[in-house]
Coordinates of C-alpha atoms and ligand atoms in Angstrom, one line a residue:
M13 CA 115.5 90.2 86.5
R14 CA 117.9 91.4 83.9
V15 CA 116.9 93.9 81.2
S16 CA 118.7 91.8 78.5
R17 CA 116.3 89.0 79.2
L18 CA 113.2 91.1 79.2
M19 CA 112.2 91.3 75.5
L20 CA 112.4 95.0 76.0
V21 CA 111.7 97.1 72.9
T22 CA 111.3 100.8 73.6
L23 CA 110.2 103.4 71.1
R24 CA 111.6 106.8 70.7
D25 CA 108.6 108.4 69.1
D26 CA 104.9 108.5 70.0
P27 CA 103.0 105.7 68.2
A28 CA 100.3 107.2 65.9
E29 CA 97.6 104.9 67.4
A30 CA 97.8 106.6 70.8
E31 CA 96.2 109.9 71.8
I32 CA 96.7 110.3 75.6
P33 CA 100.0 110.4 77.5
S34 CA 99.5 107.1 79.5
H35 CA 98.6 105.1 76.3
K36 CA 101.7 106.6 74.5
L37 CA 104.0 105.9 77.4
L38 CA 102.8 102.3 78.0
L39 CA 103.4 101.6 74.3
R40 CA 106.7 103.4 74.1
A41 CA 108.1 101.8 77.2
G42 CA 107.2 98.3 76.1
Y43 CA 104.5 97.5 78.6
I44 CA 101.7 96.7 76.1
R45 CA 101.2 95.7 72.5
R46 CA 98.0 96.1 70.5
L47 CA 96.7 93.0 68.8
A48 CA 93.4 94.3 67.5
P49 CA 91.2 97.3 68.4
G50 CA 90.7 97.2 72.2
I51 CA 92.7 94.0 72.5
F52 CA 96.2 94.1 74.1
A53 CA 99.0 91.8 75.1
Y54 CA 100.3 92.7 78.6
L55 CA 104.0 92.2 78.3
P56 CA 106.0 90.9 81.3
L57 CA 106.6 94.4 82.9
M58 CA 102.9 95.2 82.6
W59 CA 101.9 91.9 84.0
R60 CA 104.0 92.6 87.1
V61 CA 102.1 95.9 87.5
L62 CA 98.8 94.2 87.1
R63 CA 99.7 91.5 89.6
K64 CA 100.6 94.1 92.1
V65 CA 97.4 96.0 91.6
S66 CA 95.5 92.7 91.9
Q67 CA 97.3 91.9 95.1
V68 CA 96.4 95.2 96.7
V69 CA 92.8 94.6 95.7
R70 CA 92.9 91.0 97.0
E71 CA 94.3 92.0 100.3
E72 CA 91.7 94.7 100.9
M73 CA 88.8 92.6 99.7
D74 CA 90.0 89.7 102.0
A75 CA 90.4 92.1 104.9
A76 CA 86.8 93.3 104.3
G77 CA 85.5 89.7 104.6
A78 CA 85.0 89.0 100.9
L79 CA 85.7 85.5 99.5
E80 CA 87.7 85.0 96.3
T81 CA 86.2 82.8 93.7
L82 CA 86.4 82.4 89.9
L83 CA 83.3 82.2 87.8
P84 CA 82.8 81.1 84.2
Q85 CA 83.3 83.5 81.4
L86 CA 81.2 81.6 78.9
Q87 CA 77.7 82.1 80.1
P88 CA 74.5 80.4 78.7
A89 CA 72.0 82.9 77.1
D90 CA 69.2 81.4 79.1
L91 CA 70.6 82.8 82.3
W92 CA 70.6 86.3 80.8
R93 CA 67.1 85.7 79.4
H94 CA 66.0 84.8 82.9
S95 CA 67.2 88.2 84.3
G96 CA 65.7 90.0 81.2
R97 CA 69.1 91.4 80.0
W98 CA 69.9 89.2 77.0
A99 CA 68.4 91.4 74.4
G100 CA 69.6 94.7 76.0
Y101 CA 73.2 93.3 76.0
T102 CA 73.3 91.7 72.6
A103 CA 71.0 93.8 70.3
G104 CA 71.3 97.4 69.3
E105 CA 74.1 99.0 71.3
G106 CA 74.5 96.0 73.5
I107 CA 78.2 95.2 74.3
M108 CA 78.1 91.4 75.0
F109 CA 80.1 89.2 72.6
H110 CA 77.9 86.2 71.9
L111 CA 78.1 83.0 69.9
H112 CA 76.6 79.6 69.1
D113 CA 78.3 76.4 70.2
R114 CA 78.5 73.3 68.1
Q115 CA 75.1 72.2 69.5
N116 CA 73.7 75.5 68.4
R117 CA 73.3 76.7 72.0
E118 CA 73.7 80.4 72.5
L119 CA 76.3 81.7 74.8
G120 CA 77.7 85.1 75.8
L121 CA 81.2 86.1 76.9
G122 CA 80.9 87.6 80.4
P123 CA 80.8 91.4 80.4
T124 CA 79.7 91.2 84.1
H125 CA 78.5 88.4 86.3
E126 CA 75.3 89.3 88.1
E127 CA 73.4 86.4 86.3
V128 CA 76.0 83.7 87.1
V129 CA 76.4 84.7 90.7
T130 CA 72.7 85.1 91.3
S131 CA 72.0 81.6 90.0
L132 CA 74.7 80.2 92.3
A133 CA 73.2 82.0 95.2
A134 CA 69.8 80.7 94.4
D135 CA 71.2 77.2 94.4
L136 CA 73.5 77.4 97.5
L137 CA 72.2 80.0 99.9
R138 CA 69.0 78.7 101.4
S139 CA 68.7 80.3 104.8
Y140 CA 69.2 83.6 106.4
R141 CA 71.8 81.8 108.6
Q142 CA 74.2 81.7 105.6
L143 CA 74.0 85.4 105.0
P144 CA 75.7 87.8 104.4
V145 CA 78.1 86.5 101.7
N146 CA 80.4 88.6 99.5
L147 CA 82.1 86.8 96.6
Y148 CA 84.7 88.4 94.4
Q149 CA 86.9 87.5 91.5
I150 CA 89.7 89.0 89.4
Q151 CA 89.2 88.1 85.8
T152 CA 89.2 89.1 82.2
K153 CA 86.0 90.6 81.1
F154 CA 84.8 91.0 77.5
R155 CA 82.8 94.0 76.2
D156 CA 82.3 94.8 72.5
E157 CA 82.7 98.5 73.2
I158 CA 81.4 100.8 70.5
R159 CA 84.5 103.0 70.7
P160 CA 87.4 101.1 72.2
R161 CA 90.2 103.6 72.8
F162 CA 93.0 105.0 74.9
G163 CA 94.7 101.6 75.3
L164 CA 93.7 99.8 78.5
M165 CA 91.3 102.6 79.4
R166 CA 88.6 101.2 77.2
G167 CA 89.5 97.8 76.1
R168 CA 87.3 95.1 74.6
E169 CA 89.1 92.6 76.8
F170 CA 90.2 93.9 80.2
I171 CA 90.8 92.8 83.8
M172 CA 88.2 93.6 86.3
K173 CA 87.7 92.8 90.0
D174 CA 84.0 92.2 90.5
A175 CA 82.3 91.4 93.8
Y176 CA 78.7 90.5 94.6
S177 CA 77.1 90.5 98.0
F178 CA 73.9 88.8 99.3
H179 CA 72.0 89.9 102.3
A180 CA 68.8 89.1 104.3
D181 CA 67.9 92.8 104.6
E182 CA 68.6 96.2 103.2
A183 CA 70.4 97.4 106.4
C184 CA 73.0 94.6 106.0
L185 CA 73.4 95.5 102.3
A186 CA 74.1 99.1 103.4
Q187 CA 76.7 97.9 105.8
T188 CA 78.6 95.9 103.2
Y189 CA 78.3 98.8 100.7
A190 CA 79.9 101.1 103.3
A191 CA 82.6 98.5 103.9
M192 CA 83.3 98.3 100.2
D193 CA 83.5 102.1 100.0
R194 CA 86.2 102.1 102.7
A195 CA 88.1 99.2 101.1
Y196 CA 88.0 101.0 97.7
R197 CA 89.4 104.2 99.3
R198 CA 92.3 102.1 100.8
I199 CA 92.9 100.3 97.5
F200 CA 93.3 103.5 95.5
A201 CA 95.4 105.2 98.2
R202 CA 97.7 102.2 98.4
C203 CA 98.1 102.2 94.6
G204 CA 99.2 105.9 94.9
L205 CA 96.1 107.2 93.2
R206 CA 94.2 110.4 94.0
A207 CA 90.6 109.2 93.6
L208 CA 87.3 110.9 94.3
A209 CA 84.0 109.3 95.1
V210 CA 81.1 110.7 93.1
E211 CA 77.3 109.9 92.7
A212 CA 76.8 107.9 89.6
D213 CA 74.1 106.7 87.3
S214 CA 73.5 103.0 87.7
G215 CA 73.3 102.3 83.9
A216 CA 72.5 98.9 82.6
I217 CA 73.6 97.2 85.8
G218 CA 70.7 98.9 87.6
G219 CA 69.7 99.2 91.2
S220 CA 69.3 102.1 93.5
A221 CA 72.3 103.9 95.0
S222 CA 75.6 103.8 93.2
Q223 CA 78.9 105.6 93.5
E224 CA 81.9 105.8 91.1
F225 CA 85.5 106.3 92.0
M226 CA 87.2 108.7 89.7
V227 CA 90.9 109.2 89.2
T228 CA 91.2 112.9 88.4
A229 CA 93.1 113.4 85.1
D230 CA 92.7 115.7 82.1
A231 CA 92.5 112.8 79.8
G232 CA 89.5 111.3 81.7
E233 CA 86.4 110.5 79.7
D234 CA 84.0 111.5 82.5
L235 CA 83.1 115.0 83.6
I236 CA 82.8 115.4 87.4
L237 CA 80.7 118.3 88.8
A238 CA 81.5 119.1 92.4
S239 CA 80.8 121.8 95.0
P240 CA 83.8 123.7 96.4
D241 CA 82.7 122.8 99.9
G242 CA 83.2 119.1 99.3
H243 CA 79.6 118.2 100.1
Y244 CA 78.5 117.2 96.6
A245 CA 80.3 115.5 93.7
A246 CA 78.5 113.7 90.8
N247 CA 79.2 112.4 87.4
Q248 CA 77.6 114.8 84.9
E249 CA 75.5 111.9 83.6
R250 CA 73.6 112.1 86.9
A251 CA 74.5 115.6 88.4
Q252 CA 71.7 118.0 89.4
S253 CA 71.9 121.7 89.9
L254 CA 69.8 124.8 90.0
A255 CA 69.4 126.3 86.5
E256 CA 69.8 130.0 86.2
P257 CA 66.4 131.7 86.5
A258 CA 64.7 132.3 83.1
V259 CA 64.6 135.9 81.9
P260 CA 60.9 136.8 82.0
L261 CA 59.3 137.8 78.7
A262 CA 58.6 141.6 78.6
V263 CA 55.1 142.3 79.9
G264 CA 53.7 143.3 76.5
L265 CA 54.8 140.0 75.0
R266 CA 53.0 137.8 77.5
A267 CA 49.9 137.1 75.5
G268 CA 49.2 134.1 77.7
G269 CA 46.8 131.5 76.3
A270 CA 47.8 130.0 73.0
G271 CA 50.2 132.8 72.1
E272 CA 50.4 135.2 69.2
P273 CA 51.8 134.1 65.8
L274 CA 55.3 135.4 65.2
A275 CA 56.8 135.4 61.7
T276 CA 60.2 133.8 61.9
P277 CA 61.4 133.3 58.3
G278 CA 64.4 131.0 58.2
Q279 CA 64.9 131.2 62.0
A280 CA 65.2 127.5 62.6
T281 CA 67.7 127.7 65.5
I282 CA 67.4 129.2 68.9
E283 CA 70.3 131.6 68.1
Q284 CA 68.6 132.8 65.0
L285 CA 65.2 133.2 66.7
C286 CA 66.7 135.1 69.6
A287 CA 68.9 137.3 67.4
G288 CA 65.9 138.1 65.2
H289 CA 63.5 139.1 67.9
G290 CA 65.7 140.2 70.9
L291 CA 64.8 137.2 72.9
H292 CA 66.8 135.2 75.5
A293 CA 67.1 131.5 75.0
S294 CA 65.6 130.9 78.4
Q295 CA 62.3 132.4 77.1
V296 CA 62.0 129.7 74.5
V297 CA 60.6 126.1 74.8
K298 CA 62.5 123.9 72.4
V299 CA 61.2 120.5 71.3
L300 CA 63.3 117.5 70.4
L301 CA 61.9 114.5 68.6
L302 CA 63.5 111.1 69.2
L303 CA 62.8 107.5 68.6
A304 CA 63.3 104.9 71.4
R305 CA 63.8 101.3 70.3
F306 CA 62.7 98.5 72.6
E307 CA 63.5 94.8 73.0
D308 CA 60.0 93.7 71.9
G309 CA 60.4 95.6 68.6
H310 CA 58.3 98.5 69.7
D311 CA 59.4 101.9 68.3
Q312 CA 58.3 104.7 70.6
P313 CA 58.4 108.3 69.3
L314 CA 59.4 110.8 72.0
L315 CA 58.6 114.5 72.1
V316 CA 60.9 116.1 74.7
A317 CA 60.5 119.8 75.7
L318 CA 63.4 121.7 77.2
R319 CA 64.0 125.4 78.0
G320 CA 65.9 126.9 75.1
D321 CA 69.1 127.5 77.1
Q322 CA 69.3 123.9 78.5
Q323 CA 70.9 120.8 77.1
L324 CA 69.3 117.3 77.1
N325 CA 70.9 114.7 79.3
E326 CA 70.7 111.5 77.4
V327 CA 71.3 109.3 80.4
K328 CA 68.5 110.9 82.4
L329 CA 66.2 110.7 79.3
A330 CA 67.0 106.9 78.9
N331 CA 66.2 106.3 82.5
A332 CA 62.9 108.2 82.3
V333 CA 61.9 106.3 79.1
S334 CA 62.7 102.9 80.4
G335 CA 61.1 103.7 83.7
R336 CA 57.9 104.4 82.0
L337 CA 57.9 101.7 79.2
G338 CA 60.4 99.1 80.2
A339 CA 57.9 96.9 82.1
K340 CA 55.7 96.7 79.0
H341 CA 58.3 96.6 76.2
G342 CA 61.4 95.1 77.7
A343 CA 64.9 96.6 77.5
L344 CA 65.4 100.0 75.9
L345 CA 67.9 99.3 73.1
E346 CA 68.6 102.7 71.7
V347 CA 67.3 106.3 71.6
A348 CA 68.1 108.2 68.5
A349 CA 67.2 111.7 67.2
L350 CA 64.5 111.8 64.6
T351 CA 65.7 113.6 61.5
P352 CA 63.9 114.3 58.3
D353 CA 65.5 111.2 56.8
S354 CA 64.7 108.9 59.7
L355 CA 61.1 110.2 59.8
T356 CA 60.6 109.0 56.2
R357 CA 62.2 105.7 57.1
A358 CA 59.9 105.3 60.1
G359 CA 56.9 105.9 57.9
L360 CA 56.1 109.2 59.5
D361 CA 54.9 112.4 57.8
P362 CA 57.4 115.2 57.2
L363 CA 57.6 117.8 59.9
P364 CA 58.7 121.5 60.0
F365 CA 61.9 120.9 62.0
G366 CA 63.1 124.1 63.6
F367 CA 59.5 125.3 64.1
L368 CA 58.1 122.6 66.3
G369 CA 56.2 123.3 69.5
P370 CA 55.2 121.1 72.4
Q371 CA 51.6 121.3 71.2
L372 CA 52.4 119.1 68.2
G373 CA 49.6 116.5 68.1
D374 CA 49.9 112.8 67.3
E375 CA 48.6 113.2 63.8
P376 CA 52.0 113.0 62.1
L377 CA 52.4 109.6 63.6
A378 CA 49.4 108.2 61.8
G379 CA 51.5 107.8 58.7
G380 CA 53.0 104.7 60.3
G381 CA 49.5 103.2 60.6
G382 CA 47.8 102.3 63.8
T383 CA 47.2 104.7 66.7
R384 CA 50.6 105.7 67.8
S385 CA 51.2 108.6 70.2
F386 CA 54.2 110.5 71.4
L387 CA 55.6 109.9 74.8
R388 CA 55.7 113.5 75.9
L389 CA 58.4 114.5 78.4
V390 CA 59.0 118.0 79.7
D391 CA 62.1 119.2 81.6
H392 CA 61.1 121.1 84.8
T393 CA 62.9 124.2 83.6
A394 CA 60.5 124.4 80.7
A395 CA 57.5 123.2 82.7
E396 CA 58.1 126.1 85.1
L397 CA 57.8 128.8 82.5
E398 CA 54.6 130.8 82.7
T399 CA 54.8 132.3 79.3
F400 CA 57.2 131.4 76.5
V401 CA 58.0 131.4 72.8
C402 CA 57.7 128.1 71.0
G403 CA 57.4 126.7 67.5
A404 CA 54.0 127.0 65.8
N405 CA 54.4 123.6 64.0
Q406 CA 54.4 125.5 60.7
P407 CA 57.4 126.5 58.7
D408 CA 58.7 130.0 59.4
R409 CA 56.4 130.6 62.3
H410 CA 56.6 130.6 66.1
L411 CA 54.1 131.5 68.9
L412 CA 54.9 134.4 71.2
G413 CA 53.7 134.5 74.8
A414 CA 52.2 131.0 74.9
S415 CA 51.5 129.2 78.1
W416 CA 51.1 125.5 78.9
S417 CA 47.5 125.8 79.8
G418 CA 46.8 128.0 76.9
L419 CA 48.2 125.3 74.6
G420 CA 45.9 122.8 76.3
L421 CA 48.8 120.9 77.9
N422 CA 49.0 119.6 81.4
V423 CA 52.7 119.1 82.1
E424 CA 54.7 117.5 84.9
G425 CA 58.3 118.7 85.0
L426 CA 61.1 116.0 85.1
D427 CA 64.8 116.3 85.5
L428 CA 66.1 115.8 81.9
R429 CA 68.6 118.6 81.7
T430 CA 72.4 118.4 81.9
A431 CA 73.9 120.2 84.9
Q432 CA 76.8 122.5 83.9
R433 CA 79.8 123.9 85.6
G434 CA 79.2 127.3 87.3
E435 CA 75.6 126.5 88.1
R436 CA 74.3 126.7 91.7
C437 CA 74.2 123.6 93.9
L438 CA 71.0 122.2 95.3
H439 CA 72.3 121.8 98.8
D440 CA 73.6 125.4 99.0
P441 CA 72.8 127.9 96.2
Q442 CA 75.9 129.9 97.3
Q443 CA 78.1 127.1 96.1
R444 CA 78.7 126.8 92.3
L445 CA 79.6 123.6 90.6
E446 CA 83.2 123.2 89.6
A447 CA 84.1 120.8 86.8
S448 CA 87.0 118.4 86.5
R449 CA 87.7 115.3 84.3
G450 CA 87.9 111.9 85.8
I451 CA 88.7 108.3 84.8
E452 CA 86.2 105.8 86.3
V453 CA 88.3 103.2 88.1
G454 CA 85.6 101.7 90.3
H455 CA 81.9 101.5 90.7
I456 CA 79.8 100.2 93.6
F457 CA 76.1 99.5 93.5
Q458 CA 73.3 98.7 95.8
L459 CA 71.4 96.5 93.5
G460 CA 68.5 95.9 95.9
R461 CA 66.4 93.0 94.8
K462 CA 66.4 93.6 91.0
Y463 CA 68.3 90.4 90.0
S464 CA 67.1 88.2 92.8
T465 CA 63.4 89.0 92.0
A466 CA 63.9 88.5 88.3
M467 CA 65.8 85.3 88.7
E468 CA 63.7 84.0 91.7
A469 CA 66.7 83.8 93.9
C470 CA 65.2 83.4 97.4
F471 CA 66.2 82.4 100.9
T472 CA 64.2 81.5 104.0
T473 CA 63.9 84.3 106.5
E474 CA 64.1 83.9 110.3
A475 CA 60.3 84.1 110.3
G476 CA 60.2 81.2 107.8
S477 CA 59.0 83.0 104.7
S478 CA 60.8 82.9 101.4
E479 CA 62.2 86.3 100.1
P480 CA 64.5 87.4 97.3
F481 CA 68.0 88.4 98.4
W482 CA 69.2 91.9 98.8
M483 CA 72.2 92.3 96.6
G484 CA 75.2 94.7 96.0
C485 CA 77.9 94.6 93.4
Y486 CA 81.3 96.2 93.3
G487 CA 83.7 96.6 90.4
I488 CA 87.2 97.8 89.9
G489 CA 88.8 98.1 86.5
V490 CA 92.2 96.6 87.4
S491 CA 93.8 97.2 84.0
R492 CA 92.2 100.6 83.6
L493 CA 93.5 101.5 87.1
A494 CA 97.0 100.6 86.1
Q495 CA 96.9 102.9 83.1
A496 CA 95.2 105.6 85.1
A497 CA 98.2 105.5 87.5
V498 CA 100.4 106.4 84.5
E499 CA 98.0 109.2 83.6
Q500 CA 98.4 110.7 87.1
H501 CA 102.1 109.9 87.4
H502 CA 104.3 110.8 84.5
D503 CA 106.5 113.6 83.2
G504 CA 108.1 114.6 79.9
N505 CA 110.6 111.8 80.1
G506 CA 108.3 108.9 80.9
I507 CA 106.4 107.0 83.6
C508 CA 106.9 107.6 87.3
W509 CA 105.2 104.6 88.9
P510 CA 104.0 104.8 92.5
L511 CA 106.2 102.3 94.2
A512 CA 103.4 100.1 95.4
I513 CA 102.5 99.1 91.9
A514 CA 105.8 99.6 90.0
P515 CA 107.0 96.5 88.1
F516 CA 110.3 96.8 90.0
E517 CA 111.4 98.9 92.9
V518 CA 115.0 99.6 92.0
L519 CA 116.8 99.7 88.7
V520 CA 120.5 99.1 88.9
V521 CA 122.4 100.7 86.1
P522 CA 126.1 100.1 85.5
A523 CA 127.0 103.0 83.3
N524 CA 129.6 101.0 81.4
I525 CA 129.2 97.3 81.6
A526 CA 132.6 96.8 79.9
D527 CA 134.2 98.2 83.0
A528 CA 134.9 95.2 85.2
G529 CA 134.8 97.1 88.4
Q530 CA 131.4 98.7 87.6
A531 CA 129.9 95.4 86.4
A532 CA 131.0 93.6 89.5
L533 CA 129.7 96.3 91.9
A534 CA 126.4 96.4 90.0
E535 CA 126.0 92.7 90.2
R536 CA 126.8 92.8 93.9
L537 CA 124.2 95.5 94.6
Y538 CA 121.7 93.7 92.5
D539 CA 122.2 90.5 94.6
D540 CA 122.1 92.4 97.9
L541 CA 118.9 94.2 97.0
Q542 CA 117.2 90.9 96.1
Q543 CA 118.5 89.3 99.3
A544 CA 116.9 92.1 101.2
G545 CA 113.6 91.4 99.6
V546 CA 113.8 94.4 97.2
E547 CA 112.5 93.9 93.7
A548 CA 115.5 94.9 91.6
L549 CA 116.1 95.0 87.8
L550 CA 119.6 95.1 86.5
D551 CA 120.3 96.9 83.2
D552 CA 123.0 94.5 82.0
R553 CA 122.9 95.6 78.4
S554 CA 126.0 96.9 76.7
E555 CA 124.2 100.1 75.6
R556 CA 125.7 103.5 76.1
A557 CA 124.9 105.0 79.5
G558 CA 122.7 107.7 77.9
V559 CA 120.5 105.1 76.3
K560 CA 120.1 103.3 79.5
F561 CA 119.2 106.4 81.4
K562 CA 116.7 107.4 78.8
D563 CA 115.1 104.0 78.9
G564 CA 115.2 104.1 82.7
D565 CA 113.2 107.3 82.8
L566 CA 110.7 105.9 80.3
L567 CA 110.2 102.7 82.3
G568 CA 109.5 104.7 85.4
I569 CA 111.1 102.4 88.1
P570 CA 110.9 104.5 91.2
W571 CA 114.6 104.3 92.2
R572 CA 117.8 104.0 90.2
A573 CA 121.1 103.0 91.5
V574 CA 123.8 104.2 89.0
V575 CA 127.2 102.5 89.2
G576 CA 129.6 104.8 87.3
R577 CA 133.1 106.1 87.7
G578 CA 132.6 106.3 91.5
A579 CA 132.6 102.5 91.6
A580 CA 136.3 102.5 91.9
E581 CA 135.9 104.3 95.3
G582 CA 132.9 102.1 96.2
R583 CA 130.3 104.9 95.6
V584 CA 127.0 104.8 93.8
E585 CA 124.5 107.5 92.8
L586 CA 120.9 107.0 93.9
V587 CA 118.2 108.8 91.8
E588 CA 114.6 109.1 92.7
R589 CA 112.5 108.9 89.5
S590 CA 109.6 111.1 90.5
C591 CA 111.6 114.1 91.6
A592 CA 114.9 113.4 89.8
G593 CA 116.6 114.1 93.1
S594 CA 120.0 112.3 93.3
Q595 CA 122.7 111.7 95.9
E596 CA 126.0 109.9 96.0
L597 CA 126.3 107.2 98.6
P598 CA 128.8 104.6 99.7
A599 CA 127.7 101.4 98.0
D600 CA 127.9 99.6 101.4
G601 CA 125.3 102.1 102.8
L602 CA 122.8 101.8 100.0
L603 CA 120.6 99.2 101.6
A604 CA 120.4 100.9 105.0
H605 CA 119.5 104.2 103.3
L606 CA 117.0 102.8 100.9
L607 CA 115.1 100.2 102.9
P608 CA 113.2 102.6 105.2
L609 CA 112.3 104.8 102.3
L610 CA 110.9 101.8 100.3
E611 CA 109.0 100.6 103.4
R612 CA 107.2 103.9 103.6
Q613 CA 106.5 104.2 99.9
R614 CA 105.1 100.6 99.7
R615 CA 102.1 102.0 101.6
G616 CA 101.2 104.4 98.8
L617 CA 99.2 107.4 99.9
L618 CA 97.6 105.6 102.8
D619 CA 98.8 108.0 105.4
G620 CA 98.0 111.1 103.5
Ligands
LIG27 P1 82.3 103.0 81.5 O1 81.2 103.9 81.9 O2 83.6 103.5 81.5 O3 81.9 102.3 80.2 P2 81.0 101.0 83.1 O4 80.3 101.9 84.0 O5 80.3 100.4 82.0 O6 82.3 101.8 82.5 P3 81.2 99.0 85.1 O7 80.2 98.1 84.6 O8 80.8 99.9 86.3 O9 81.7 99.9 83.9 O10 82.5 98.2 85.4 C1 83.3 98.3 86.6 C2 84.7 98.9 86.2 O11 85.3 98.2 85.2 C3 84.6 100.3 85.8 O12 84.5 101.2 86.9 C4 85.9 100.5 85.0 O13 87.0 100.8 85.9 C5 86.1 99.1 84.4 N1 85.8 99.1 83.0 C6 84.6 99.1 82.5 N2 84.6 99.0 81.1 C7 85.9 98.9 80.8 C8 86.7 98.8 79.6 N3 86.0 98.7 78.4 N4 88.0 98.7 79.6 C9 88.7 98.8 80.8 N5 88.0 98.9 82.0 C10 86.7 99.0 82.0
LIG28 MG1 80.3 102.1 85.9

């Protein structure tokens, strides 16, 4: 390919719309163009990168025994109603684009394909003899993300590889899950990415075990907590740790029972309360009021108690709430904090925010009519306190030295807190969690029988009974991965593509195209490289050498063969983009020198 034919427009300055390096560079180097928020055109160079990533994915999935297929993106709402996910994906914070067709039938644009593939399996897979099966596809997915951002990292239209496996038993599912884990590690290494496997929350996809693959990068949206010994790594959404022990209340303050009244004028925050009375935040039980909205229209007020020095983990909370009420009220659509304003809107009585305690009764809910009650959830760090300080449910007043039994509450501690860096690990309290940022490029799930049970997708076992399939699903964000590679491989001058996914392998640059000798040698090298199976790009533009070198750095092609003044003596300069190392070579020796290097680099980081 010739640069003059490439529609290449590079930008000198960072576009205002981009915040992180990889997004800026892909725009500046002419790889992508934004059409609307979260919607991008992949220009020819980008498409070459995406095809290469897809090919690596394809080869490893094929090698692991998966079958490539292509499933519909337009999906009937009824399929999603059957699995119970239509409302959760379309109402509230749901991310499925959905529409009516001319016959007024409802359809969704596929954000994921569990429903479609499970219905196919129910149709086609009848007997244990046909199992296991693992189907995959590489396709555009649609998600109406609440905050599309960072270019291809969080698009509303993006390319995903998704795979779905069907099994007769759980052991077989575990085997395929392990095979996908190995395939994923090979895929990321071949693409030149340093990726880390971490324990993950299963989110709206559901199921039991799940693991994410994170490309470590400062611009990552996810926080990873890991132990220095390498035995534990988890997304903060799910991570667990040992909280620091609470500072015990001074003996004289441990009233026990229902606690002593404590005047706390204007001390509505934990900081004010602690500063005013010489307390430590771990001696306080704080109470959060929230409202959970469900698919069936039910609004459930929540009263969540945490130790004063702990932060609520919203993902753990949502899991706890839907685990308790999902069967009765359907999908959990949203959990939002109750504020004085929203209390009024929800028809509830005003409450003394800042002075609430876990002993708050259900009376304030009577304002809404009926017999509503709080769902009361207590984090284990709060439940474990013997005596504590908490709000008295009156303005400017707390209780000192209260205890759970003294308040008449029987509590069961749950894990609702957010683990933080520096905290001790569960598996070894000597180890303290370290934090790093990551970009989620892949996610594998053991779904178990969630979808097959809901959608009555069954097969006949060897013993002759009918049972729902065991299922797994396995995603890779192909377009996100390509941008993550830029996030991990760039410098101040531009992109430094890992060779395995670079749009081209070698850029041939005649310094002065008007020099007939240089032009001829460059053409010859360009031909020779292509003859030898090397993906070469020729910068045949009549730009100044400086412009071409700058663009070359920006584009990030791993090798550059510069044909300059040395052309007269049959010499070229070979430059490696990632380390800027350069050497002069006889043009005739270029191929022999370069081919073994390319051969090794095409394997990415596979050999360490
Ligand atoms: P996230 O937590 O980042 O929103 P997710 O957990 O919802 O992602 P999955 O359903 O696990 O995503 O999808 C599989 C893979 O698809 C993800 O690991 C990620 O690499 C990619 N992906 C998900 N959403 C997007 C998006 N909006 N844009 C680009 N890639 C995405
Ligand atoms: Mg995920």
